[in-house]
Amino acid sequence: MGFNKTLSRILTIAGFYTALTACSANQPTVEPDLPEKEYFRLAQEALDNNLPTTAAEQLKELETRYPFGEYSVPARLDLIYAQFEAGNFAAAHATADRFIKNYPDNHAIDYAYYMRGLSTYKGAETFLARYLDLNPAERDTTEFDKAFSEFADFLRRYPNSEFAPDAKTRMVYLRNMIAEHEVSIAHYYFKRKAPMSALRRGQEVVQSYPSTPAVEEALAVTIQAYMDLGLYDEAKQNLSVLANSFPNSEYLTKDKKFIPFKLPREADPDTLYWVSLGLIE
């Protein structure tokens, strides 16, 4: 009886491996349909004809069929560009990231770092344009922060790259936009009667983005928030900073009194309801 059980178990295992082998034998193998050079030529032709999706398909075929071929490295670089031009920014970012990890000493590595940041930047820009009707507090700038960090990493490594000037320009834009976003959220919090939250946003801009155009309005945000909170000494201090830094600010009257957000710019400061502050009359 024991011998029969053992024999049955052996036959079962043997049958399993026979079936597994048969399945493996039936799986299609990837055979080169075209020479490697032809895949690369077709991809270049597609790029020249402004067909980036077609180019990306040819380059991925080349990568799959000739992973260690003569054209594998330039094909991966071109794939980053093709995916980016096709609007597939997530794929372009992933391809650039793989290239950075696999070819850290390649002569075009600076391009891969640059395209990684640019892909994040364009992807975030596209997303934001799609949801412009959201409340400011609901818009997410995480990807813009990520793009800024990736451009900064690129510039730290390759400050003399031919792509460095463009990266610097985009970083300035990103800083300005993130600062403006913080100010817009502050105004949203004023409407929600949450001056403390508005204050934090204004302070973030003043402290973290002092060179951006939004810092003038951010200072006005902090003054307004301090006044709403009844912290008049702090409001006066920030008013002094605003008046010294931006003497012609639209948030100041000619005699350097603060014009609150709650009143129109042409309102007579004598009519304002914070009459005892000395900030406005």
PDB file of C-alpha atoms in Angstrom:
ATOM      1  CA  MET A   1       0.000   0.000   0.000  1.00  0.00           C
ATOM      2  CA  GLY A   2       2.820   2.454   0.876  1.00  0.00           C
ATOM      3  CA  PHE A   3       4.604   1.669  -2.396  1.00  0.00           C
ATOM      4  CA  ASN A   4       1.426   2.400  -4.395  1.00  0.00           C
ATOM      5  CA  LYS A   5       0.958   5.790  -2.672  1.00  0.00           C
ATOM      6  CA  THR A   6       4.580   6.747  -3.355  1.00  0.00           C
ATOM      7  CA  LEU A   7       4.303   5.695  -6.997  1.00  0.00           C
ATOM      8  CA  SER A   8       1.072   7.692  -7.396  1.00  0.00           C
ATOM      9  CA  ARG A   9       2.712  10.812  -5.936  1.00  0.00           C
ATOM     10  CA  ILE A  10       5.715  10.472  -8.277  1.00  0.00           C
ATOM     11  CA  LEU A  11       3.439  10.123 -11.290  1.00  0.00           C
ATOM     12  CA  THR A  12       1.441  13.193 -10.233  1.00  0.00           C
ATOM     13  CA  ILE A  13       4.579  15.336  -9.882  1.00  0.00           C
ATOM     14  CA  ALA A  14       5.909  14.040 -13.195  1.00  0.00           C
ATOM     15  CA  GLY A  15       2.604  14.901 -14.873  1.00  0.00           C
ATOM     16  CA  PHE A  16       2.717  18.427 -13.426  1.00  0.00           C
ATOM     17  CA  TYR A  17       6.211  19.087 -14.779  1.00  0.00           C
ATOM     18  CA  THR A  18       5.264  17.604 -18.151  1.00  0.00           C
ATOM     19  CA  ALA A  19       2.300  19.980 -18.370  1.00  0.00           C
ATOM     20  CA  LEU A  20       4.443  22.926 -17.259  1.00  0.00           C
ATOM     21  CA  THR A  21       7.049  22.106 -19.900  1.00  0.00           C
ATOM     22  CA  ALA A  22       4.368  21.857 -22.553  1.00  0.00           C
ATOM     23  CA  CYS A  23       2.972  25.267 -21.563  1.00  0.00           C
ATOM     24  CA  SER A  24       6.423  26.804 -21.723  1.00  0.00           C
ATOM     25  CA  ALA A  25       6.991  25.278 -25.134  1.00  0.00           C
ATOM     26  CA  ASN A  26       3.735  26.798 -26.366  1.00  0.00           C
ATOM     27  CA  GLN A  27       4.633  30.347 -25.263  1.00  0.00           C
ATOM     28  CA  PRO A  28       5.625  32.565 -28.195  1.00  0.00           C
ATOM     29  CA  THR A  29       9.205  33.740 -28.266  1.00  0.00           C
ATOM     30  CA  VAL A  30      10.160  37.247 -29.292  1.00  0.00           C
ATOM     31  CA  GLU A  31      11.940  36.948 -32.614  1.00  0.00           C
ATOM     32  CA  PRO A  32      13.464  39.944 -34.400  1.00  0.00           C
ATOM     33  CA  ASP A  33      11.224  40.900 -37.300  1.00  0.00           C
ATOM     34  CA  LEU A  34      13.544  43.641 -38.541  1.00  0.00           C
ATOM     35  CA  PRO A  35      17.212  44.412 -38.149  1.00  0.00           C
ATOM     36  CA  GLU A  36      17.996  46.641 -35.189  1.00  0.00           C
ATOM     37  CA  LYS A  37      19.139  49.449 -37.455  1.00  0.00           C
ATOM     38  CA  GLU A  38      15.804  49.409 -39.286  1.00  0.00           C
ATOM     39  CA  TYR A  39      13.786  49.853 -36.080  1.00  0.00           C
ATOM     40  CA  PHE A  40      15.972  52.817 -35.219  1.00  0.00           C
ATOM     41  CA  ARG A  41      15.616  54.287 -38.718  1.00  0.00           C
ATOM     42  CA  LEU A  42      11.821  53.956 -38.625  1.00  0.00           C
ATOM     43  CA  ALA A  43      11.744  55.698 -35.237  1.00  0.00           C
ATOM     44  CA  GLN A  44      13.852  58.586 -36.539  1.00  0.00           C
ATOM     45  CA  GLU A  45      11.633  58.888 -39.575  1.00  0.00           C
ATOM     46  CA  ALA A  46       8.533  59.019 -37.353  1.00  0.00           C
ATOM     47  CA  LEU A  47      10.097  61.739 -35.223  1.00  0.00           C
ATOM     48  CA  ASP A  48      10.994  63.744 -38.311  1.00  0.00           C
ATOM     49  CA  ASN A  49       7.364  63.477 -39.436  1.00  0.00           C
ATOM     50  CA  ASN A  50       6.064  64.595 -36.026  1.00  0.00           C
ATOM     51  CA  LEU A  51       4.694  61.161 -35.148  1.00  0.00           C
ATOM     52  CA  PRO A  52       6.094  60.683 -31.622  1.00  0.00           C
ATOM     53  CA  THR A  53       3.678  57.906 -30.648  1.00  0.00           C
ATOM     54  CA  THR A  54       4.748  55.836 -33.669  1.00  0.00           C
ATOM     55  CA  ALA A  55       8.380  56.588 -32.884  1.00  0.00           C
ATOM     56  CA  ALA A  56       7.926  55.450 -29.287  1.00  0.00           C
ATOM     57  CA  GLU A  57       6.414  52.162 -30.470  1.00  0.00           C
ATOM     58  CA  GLN A  58       9.366  51.481 -32.765  1.00  0.00           C
ATOM     59  CA  LEU A  59      11.870  52.365 -30.061  1.00  0.00           C
ATOM     60  CA  LYS A  60      10.159  50.096 -27.525  1.00  0.00           C
ATOM     61  CA  GLU A  61      10.238  47.268 -30.074  1.00  0.00           C
ATOM     62  CA  LEU A  62      13.945  47.855 -30.546  1.00  0.00           C
ATOM     63  CA  GLU A  63      14.490  47.883 -26.791  1.00  0.00           C
ATOM     64  CA  THR A  64      12.567  44.629 -26.379  1.00  0.00           C
ATOM     65  CA  ARG A  65      14.164  42.736 -29.270  1.00  0.00           C
ATOM     66  CA  TYR A  66      17.712  44.109 -29.017  1.00  0.00           C
ATOM     67  CA  PRO A  67      18.173  45.031 -25.328  1.00  0.00           C
ATOM     68  CA  PHE A  68      21.984  45.036 -25.642  1.00  0.00           C
ATOM     69  CA  GLY A  69      22.302  46.029 -29.258  1.00  0.00           C
ATOM     70  CA  GLU A  70      24.299  48.738 -30.927  1.00  0.00           C
ATOM     71  CA  TYR A  71      21.396  51.196 -30.854  1.00  0.00           C
ATOM     72  CA  SER A  72      19.948  50.315 -27.456  1.00  0.00           C
ATOM     73  CA  VAL A  73      21.396  53.339 -25.599  1.00  0.00           C
ATOM     74  CA  PRO A  74      20.532  56.054 -28.166  1.00  0.00           C
ATOM     75  CA  ALA A  75      17.137  54.389 -28.581  1.00  0.00           C
ATOM     76  CA  ARG A  76      16.432  54.806 -24.867  1.00  0.00           C
ATOM     77  CA  LEU A  77      17.384  58.480 -25.064  1.00  0.00           C
ATOM     78  CA  ASP A  78      15.131  58.983 -28.068  1.00  0.00           C
ATOM     79  CA  LEU A  79      12.346  57.127 -26.264  1.00  0.00           C
ATOM     80  CA  ILE A  80      12.380  59.748 -23.510  1.00  0.00           C
ATOM     81  CA  TYR A  81      11.901  62.458 -26.108  1.00  0.00           C
ATOM     82  CA  ALA A  82       9.269  60.549 -28.097  1.00  0.00           C
ATOM     83  CA  GLN A  83       7.158  59.824 -25.020  1.00  0.00           C
ATOM     84  CA  PHE A  84       7.455  63.444 -23.911  1.00  0.00           C
ATOM     85  CA  GLU A  85       6.419  64.770 -27.324  1.00  0.00           C
ATOM     86  CA  ALA A  86       3.485  62.347 -27.341  1.00  0.00           C
ATOM     87  CA  GLY A  87       2.255  63.893 -24.085  1.00  0.00           C
ATOM     88  CA  ASN A  88       2.953  60.739 -22.101  1.00  0.00           C
ATOM     89  CA  PHE A  89       4.849  62.603 -19.400  1.00  0.00           C
ATOM     90  CA  ALA A  90       4.669  59.860 -16.763  1.00  0.00           C
ATOM     91  CA  ALA A  91       6.234  57.361 -19.173  1.00  0.00           C
ATOM     92  CA  ALA A  92       8.911  59.871 -20.212  1.00  0.00           C
ATOM     93  CA  HIS A  93       9.762  60.462 -16.546  1.00  0.00           C
ATOM     94  CA  ALA A  94       9.998  56.731 -15.860  1.00  0.00           C
ATOM     95  CA  THR A  95      12.210  56.167 -18.921  1.00  0.00           C
ATOM     96  CA  ALA A  96      14.497  59.044 -17.936  1.00  0.00           C
ATOM     97  CA  ASP A  97      14.714  57.695 -14.393  1.00  0.00           C
ATOM     98  CA  ARG A  98      15.699  54.247 -15.677  1.00  0.00           C
ATOM     99  CA  PHE A  99      18.319  55.755 -17.937  1.00  0.00           C
ATOM    100  CA  ILE A 100      19.832  57.679 -15.013  1.00  0.00           C
ATOM    101  CA  LYS A 101      20.074  54.493 -12.953  1.00  0.00           C
ATOM    102  CA  ASN A 102      21.381  52.279 -15.762  1.00  0.00           C
ATOM    103  CA  TYR A 103      23.786  54.680 -17.495  1.00  0.00           C
ATOM    104  CA  PRO A 104      25.121  57.094 -14.856  1.00  0.00           C
ATOM    105  CA  ASP A 105      28.326  57.719 -16.850  1.00  0.00           C
ATOM    106  CA  ASN A 106      26.740  58.244 -20.252  1.00  0.00           C
ATOM    107  CA  HIS A 107      27.765  61.418 -22.088  1.00  0.00           C
ATOM    108  CA  ALA A 108      24.087  62.461 -22.354  1.00  0.00           C
ATOM    109  CA  ILE A 109      23.207  61.857 -18.713  1.00  0.00           C
ATOM    110  CA  ASP A 110      22.565  65.584 -18.189  1.00  0.00           C
ATOM    111  CA  TYR A 111      19.805  65.373 -20.810  1.00  0.00           C
ATOM    112  CA  ALA A 112      18.152  62.532 -18.903  1.00  0.00           C
ATOM    113  CA  TYR A 113      18.186  64.544 -15.660  1.00  0.00           C
ATOM    114  CA  TYR A 114      16.796  67.584 -17.450  1.00  0.00           C
ATOM    115  CA  MET A 115      14.021  65.608 -19.161  1.00  0.00           C
ATOM    116  CA  ARG A 116      13.081  63.953 -15.899  1.00  0.00           C
ATOM    117  CA  GLY A 117      12.385  67.360 -14.350  1.00  0.00           C
ATOM    118  CA  LEU A 118      10.716  68.675 -17.496  1.00  0.00           C
ATOM    119  CA  SER A 119       8.380  65.678 -17.649  1.00  0.00           C
ATOM    120  CA  THR A 120       7.243  66.266 -14.079  1.00  0.00           C
ATOM    121  CA  TYR A 121       6.824  69.975 -14.824  1.00  0.00           C
ATOM    122  CA  LYS A 122       4.719  69.455 -17.965  1.00  0.00           C
ATOM    123  CA  GLY A 123       2.641  66.735 -16.349  1.00  0.00           C
ATOM    124  CA  ALA A 124       1.794  68.990 -13.406  1.00  0.00           C
ATOM    125  CA  GLU A 125       1.057  71.923 -15.717  1.00  0.00           C
ATOM    126  CA  THR A 126      -1.343  69.799 -17.754  1.00  0.00           C
ATOM    127  CA  PHE A 127      -3.085  68.543 -14.620  1.00  0.00           C
ATOM    128  CA  LEU A 128      -3.482  72.048 -13.187  1.00  0.00           C
ATOM    129  CA  ALA A 129      -4.958  73.390 -16.423  1.00  0.00           C
ATOM    130  CA  ARG A 130      -7.537  70.630 -16.274  1.00  0.00           C
ATOM    131  CA  TYR A 131      -8.728  71.601 -12.802  1.00  0.00           C
ATOM    132  CA  LEU A 132      -8.562  75.392 -12.769  1.00  0.00           C
ATOM    133  CA  ASP A 133     -12.116  75.584 -11.448  1.00  0.00           C
ATOM    134  CA  LEU A 134     -11.151  73.980  -8.138  1.00  0.00           C
ATOM    135  CA  ASN A 135     -11.002  76.018  -4.943  1.00  0.00           C
ATOM    136  CA  PRO A 136      -7.401  77.194  -4.427  1.00  0.00           C
ATOM    137  CA  ALA A 137      -7.047  75.071  -1.282  1.00  0.00           C
ATOM    138  CA  GLU A 138      -7.967  71.974  -3.282  1.00  0.00           C
ATOM    139  CA  ARG A 139      -5.292  72.420  -5.931  1.00  0.00           C
ATOM    140  CA  ASP A 140      -2.238  70.278  -5.353  1.00  0.00           C
ATOM    141  CA  THR A 141       1.186  71.728  -6.149  1.00  0.00           C
ATOM    142  CA  THR A 142       3.104  68.659  -4.985  1.00  0.00           C
ATOM    143  CA  GLU A 143       4.221  67.851  -8.527  1.00  0.00           C
ATOM    144  CA  PHE A 144       5.442  71.415  -9.055  1.00  0.00           C
ATOM    145  CA  ASP A 145       7.500  71.090  -5.874  1.00  0.00           C
ATOM    146  CA  LYS A 146       8.853  67.814  -7.223  1.00  0.00           C
ATOM    147  CA  ALA A 147       9.725  69.414 -10.570  1.00  0.00           C
ATOM    148  CA  PHE A 148      11.524  72.230  -8.762  1.00  0.00           C
ATOM    149  CA  SER A 149      13.557  69.703  -6.759  1.00  0.00           C
ATOM    150  CA  GLU A 150      14.417  67.678  -9.860  1.00  0.00           C
ATOM    151  CA  PHE A 151      15.556  70.773 -11.765  1.00  0.00           C
ATOM    152  CA  ALA A 152      17.598  71.820  -8.723  1.00  0.00           C
ATOM    153  CA  ASP A 153      19.219  68.364  -8.636  1.00  0.00           C
ATOM    154  CA  PHE A 154      20.003  68.642 -12.339  1.00  0.00           C
ATOM    155  CA  LEU A 155      21.577  72.105 -11.958  1.00  0.00           C
ATOM    156  CA  ARG A 156      23.618  71.008  -8.950  1.00  0.00           C
ATOM    157  CA  ARG A 157      25.098  68.154 -10.976  1.00  0.00           C
ATOM    158  CA  TYR A 158      25.425  69.844 -14.353  1.00  0.00           C
ATOM    159  CA  PRO A 159      25.506  73.641 -13.927  1.00  0.00           C
ATOM    160  CA  ASN A 160      27.184  74.092 -17.315  1.00  0.00           C
ATOM    161  CA  SER A 161      24.806  71.893 -19.294  1.00  0.00           C
ATOM    162  CA  GLU A 162      23.266  73.376 -22.422  1.00  0.00           C
ATOM    163  CA  PHE A 163      19.888  72.733 -20.789  1.00  0.00           C
ATOM    164  CA  ALA A 164      20.775  74.649 -17.607  1.00  0.00           C
ATOM    165  CA  PRO A 165      19.430  78.065 -18.708  1.00  0.00           C
ATOM    166  CA  ASP A 166      16.009  76.640 -19.498  1.00  0.00           C
ATOM    167  CA  ALA A 167      15.905  74.759 -16.197  1.00  0.00           C
ATOM    168  CA  LYS A 168      16.755  77.962 -14.297  1.00  0.00           C
ATOM    169  CA  THR A 169      13.997  79.871 -16.074  1.00  0.00           C
ATOM    170  CA  ARG A 170      11.458  77.196 -15.264  1.00  0.00           C
ATOM    171  CA  MET A 171      12.543  77.132 -11.620  1.00  0.00           C
ATOM    172  CA  VAL A 172      11.919  80.882 -11.357  1.00  0.00           C
ATOM    173  CA  TYR A 173       8.476  80.374 -12.855  1.00  0.00           C
ATOM    174  CA  LEU A 174       7.770  77.493 -10.474  1.00  0.00           C
ATOM    175  CA  ARG A 175       8.765  79.518  -7.416  1.00  0.00           C
ATOM    176  CA  ASN A 176       6.564  82.405  -8.510  1.00  0.00           C
ATOM    177  CA  MET A 177       3.620  80.153  -9.219  1.00  0.00           C
ATOM    178  CA  ILE A 178       3.889  78.239  -5.939  1.00  0.00           C
ATOM    179  CA  ALA A 179       4.084  81.544  -4.034  1.00  0.00           C
ATOM    180  CA  GLU A 180       1.023  82.877  -5.868  1.00  0.00           C
ATOM    181  CA  HIS A 181      -0.768  79.653  -5.052  1.00  0.00           C
ATOM    182  CA  GLU A 182      -0.051  80.111  -1.347  1.00  0.00           C
ATOM    183  CA  VAL A 183      -1.456  83.653  -1.469  1.00  0.00           C
ATOM    184  CA  SER A 184      -4.587  82.483  -3.286  1.00  0.00           C
ATOM    185  CA  ILE A 185      -5.158  79.914  -0.553  1.00  0.00           C
ATOM    186  CA  ALA A 186      -4.769  82.675   2.048  1.00  0.00           C
ATOM    187  CA  HIS A 187      -7.592  84.624   0.403  1.00  0.00           C
ATOM    188  CA  TYR A 188      -9.669  81.458   0.384  1.00  0.00           C
ATOM    189  CA  TYR A 189      -9.146  81.143   4.135  1.00  0.00           C
ATOM    190  CA  PHE A 190     -10.151  84.773   4.671  1.00  0.00           C
ATOM    191  CA  LYS A 191     -13.454  83.974   3.002  1.00  0.00           C
ATOM    192  CA  ARG A 192     -13.793  80.986   5.319  1.00  0.00           C
ATOM    193  CA  LYS A 193     -13.131  83.278   8.306  1.00  0.00           C
ATOM    194  CA  ALA A 194      -9.944  81.412   9.173  1.00  0.00           C
ATOM    195  CA  PRO A 195      -7.354  84.192   9.625  1.00  0.00           C
ATOM    196  CA  MET A 196      -4.849  81.952  11.409  1.00  0.00           C
ATOM    197  CA  SER A 197      -4.687  79.636   8.398  1.00  0.00           C
ATOM    198  CA  ALA A 198      -4.388  82.651   6.105  1.00  0.00           C
ATOM    199  CA  LEU A 199      -1.556  83.986   8.261  1.00  0.00           C
ATOM    200  CA  ARG A 200       0.410  80.754   7.946  1.00  0.00           C
ATOM    201  CA  ARG A 201       0.148  80.923   4.149  1.00  0.00           C
ATOM    202  CA  GLY A 202       1.313  84.527   4.064  1.00  0.00           C
ATOM    203  CA  GLN A 203       4.223  83.778   6.368  1.00  0.00           C
ATOM    204  CA  GLU A 204       5.233  80.807   4.236  1.00  0.00           C
ATOM    205  CA  VAL A 205       5.585  83.038   1.186  1.00  0.00           C
ATOM    206  CA  VAL A 206       7.492  85.756   3.063  1.00  0.00           C
ATOM    207  CA  GLN A 207       9.899  83.253   4.605  1.00  0.00           C
ATOM    208  CA  SER A 208      10.324  80.709   1.815  1.00  0.00           C
ATOM    209  CA  TYR A 209       9.806  82.772  -1.344  1.00  0.00           C
ATOM    210  CA  PRO A 210      11.118  86.270  -0.465  1.00  0.00           C
ATOM    211  CA  SER A 211      12.303  87.047  -4.003  1.00  0.00           C
ATOM    212  CA  THR A 212       8.972  86.360  -5.713  1.00  0.00           C
ATOM    213  CA  PRO A 213       6.496  89.034  -6.841  1.00  0.00           C
ATOM    214  CA  ALA A 214       3.888  87.498  -4.520  1.00  0.00           C
ATOM    215  CA  VAL A 215       5.760  88.582  -1.380  1.00  0.00           C
ATOM    216  CA  GLU A 216       4.170  92.060  -1.493  1.00  0.00           C
ATOM    217  CA  GLU A 217       0.673  90.604  -1.348  1.00  0.00           C
ATOM    218  CA  ALA A 218       1.833  88.020   1.197  1.00  0.00           C
ATOM    219  CA  LEU A 219       2.890  90.822   3.542  1.00  0.00           C
ATOM    220  CA  ALA A 220      -0.539  92.376   3.096  1.00  0.00           C
ATOM    221  CA  VAL A 221      -2.048  88.995   3.931  1.00  0.00           C
ATOM    222  CA  THR A 222      -0.112  88.839   7.205  1.00  0.00           C
ATOM    223  CA  ILE A 223      -1.200  92.377   8.148  1.00  0.00           C
ATOM    224  CA  GLN A 224      -4.830  91.567   7.422  1.00  0.00           C
ATOM    225  CA  ALA A 225      -4.621  88.291   9.339  1.00  0.00           C
ATOM    226  CA  TYR A 226      -2.984  89.876  12.390  1.00  0.00           C
ATOM    227  CA  MET A 227      -5.653  92.564  12.425  1.00  0.00           C
ATOM    228  CA  ASP A 228      -8.419  89.989  12.186  1.00  0.00           C
ATOM    229  CA  LEU A 229      -6.810  88.144  15.095  1.00  0.00           C
ATOM    230  CA  GLY A 230      -6.494  91.322  17.152  1.00  0.00           C
ATOM    231  CA  LEU A 231      -2.686  91.129  17.154  1.00  0.00           C
ATOM    232  CA  TYR A 232      -2.139  94.791  16.373  1.00  0.00           C
ATOM    233  CA  ASP A 233       1.533  95.077  17.356  1.00  0.00           C
ATOM    234  CA  GLU A 234       2.427  92.302  14.934  1.00  0.00           C
ATOM    235  CA  ALA A 235       0.270  93.946  12.272  1.00  0.00           C
ATOM    236  CA  LYS A 236       2.146  97.241  12.737  1.00  0.00           C
ATOM    237  CA  GLN A 237       5.500  95.495  12.447  1.00  0.00           C
ATOM    238  CA  ASN A 238       4.538  93.866   9.169  1.00  0.00           C
ATOM    239  CA  LEU A 239       3.029  97.116   7.931  1.00  0.00           C
ATOM    240  CA  SER A 240       6.410  98.742   8.498  1.00  0.00           C
ATOM    241  CA  VAL A 241       8.100  96.014   6.469  1.00  0.00           C
ATOM    242  CA  LEU A 242       5.560  96.432   3.665  1.00  0.00           C
ATOM    243  CA  ALA A 243       5.951 100.220   3.602  1.00  0.00           C
ATOM    244  CA  ASN A 244       9.751 100.029   3.576  1.00  0.00           C
ATOM    245  CA  SER A 245       9.974  97.246   1.012  1.00  0.00           C
ATOM    246  CA  PHE A 246       7.134  98.382  -1.248  1.00  0.00           C
ATOM    247  CA  PRO A 247       6.557 102.127  -0.675  1.00  0.00           C
ATOM    248  CA  ASN A 248       4.220 102.316  -3.676  1.00  0.00           C
ATOM    249  CA  SER A 249       2.262  99.212  -2.767  1.00  0.00           C
ATOM    250  CA  GLU A 250      -1.345  99.016  -3.893  1.00  0.00           C
ATOM    251  CA  TYR A 251      -2.183  97.917  -0.344  1.00  0.00           C
ATOM    252  CA  LEU A 252      -1.126 101.292   1.094  1.00  0.00           C
ATOM    253  CA  THR A 253      -2.636 104.751   0.985  1.00  0.00           C
ATOM    254  CA  LYS A 254      -0.449 107.745   0.142  1.00  0.00           C
ATOM    255  CA  ASP A 255       0.258 108.295   3.820  1.00  0.00           C
ATOM    256  CA  LYS A 256       1.235 104.618   4.277  1.00  0.00           C
ATOM    257  CA  LYS A 257      -1.964 103.403   5.925  1.00  0.00           C
ATOM    258  CA  PHE A 258      -3.064  99.875   5.193  1.00  0.00           C
ATOM    259  CA  ILE A 259      -6.011  99.229   2.864  1.00  0.00           C
ATOM    260  CA  PRO A 260      -7.795  96.077   4.068  1.00  0.00           C
ATOM    261  CA  PHE A 261      -8.841  93.402   1.609  1.00  0.00           C
ATOM    262  CA  LYS A 262     -12.423  93.762   2.802  1.00  0.00           C
ATOM    263  CA  LEU A 263     -12.799  97.259   1.358  1.00  0.00           C
ATOM    264  CA  PRO A 264     -12.434  98.564  -2.200  1.00  0.00           C
ATOM    265  CA  ARG A 265      -9.143 100.289  -3.016  1.00  0.00           C
ATOM    266  CA  GLU A 266     -10.897 103.627  -3.590  1.00  0.00           C
ATOM    267  CA  ALA A 267     -12.567 103.598  -0.153  1.00  0.00           C
ATOM    268  CA  ASP A 268     -11.815 106.502   2.186  1.00  0.00           C
ATOM    269  CA  PRO A 269      -9.504 105.137   4.923  1.00  0.00           C
ATOM    270  CA  ASP A 270     -11.294 107.400   7.439  1.00  0.00           C
ATOM    271  CA  THR A 271     -14.346 105.196   7.082  1.00  0.00           C
ATOM    272  CA  LEU A 272     -12.621 101.961   7.995  1.00  0.00           C
ATOM    273  CA  TYR A 273     -13.776 100.106  11.039  1.00  0.00           C
ATOM    274  CA  TRP A 274     -10.328  99.458  12.563  1.00  0.00           C
ATOM    275  CA  VAL A 275     -10.173 103.113  13.619  1.00  0.00           C
ATOM    276  CA  SER A 276      -8.113 102.555  16.733  1.00  0.00           C
ATOM    277  CA  LEU A 277      -5.205 100.711  15.201  1.00  0.00           C
ATOM    278  CA  GLY A 278      -3.079 103.513  13.831  1.00  0.00           C
ATOM    279  CA  LEU A 279      -2.583 101.241  10.834  1.00  0.00           C
ATOM    280  CA  ILE A 280      -5.549 102.751   9.053  1.00  0.00           C
ATOM    281  CA  GLU A 281      -7.490 105.841   9.879  1.00  0.00           C
TER     282      GLU A 281
END
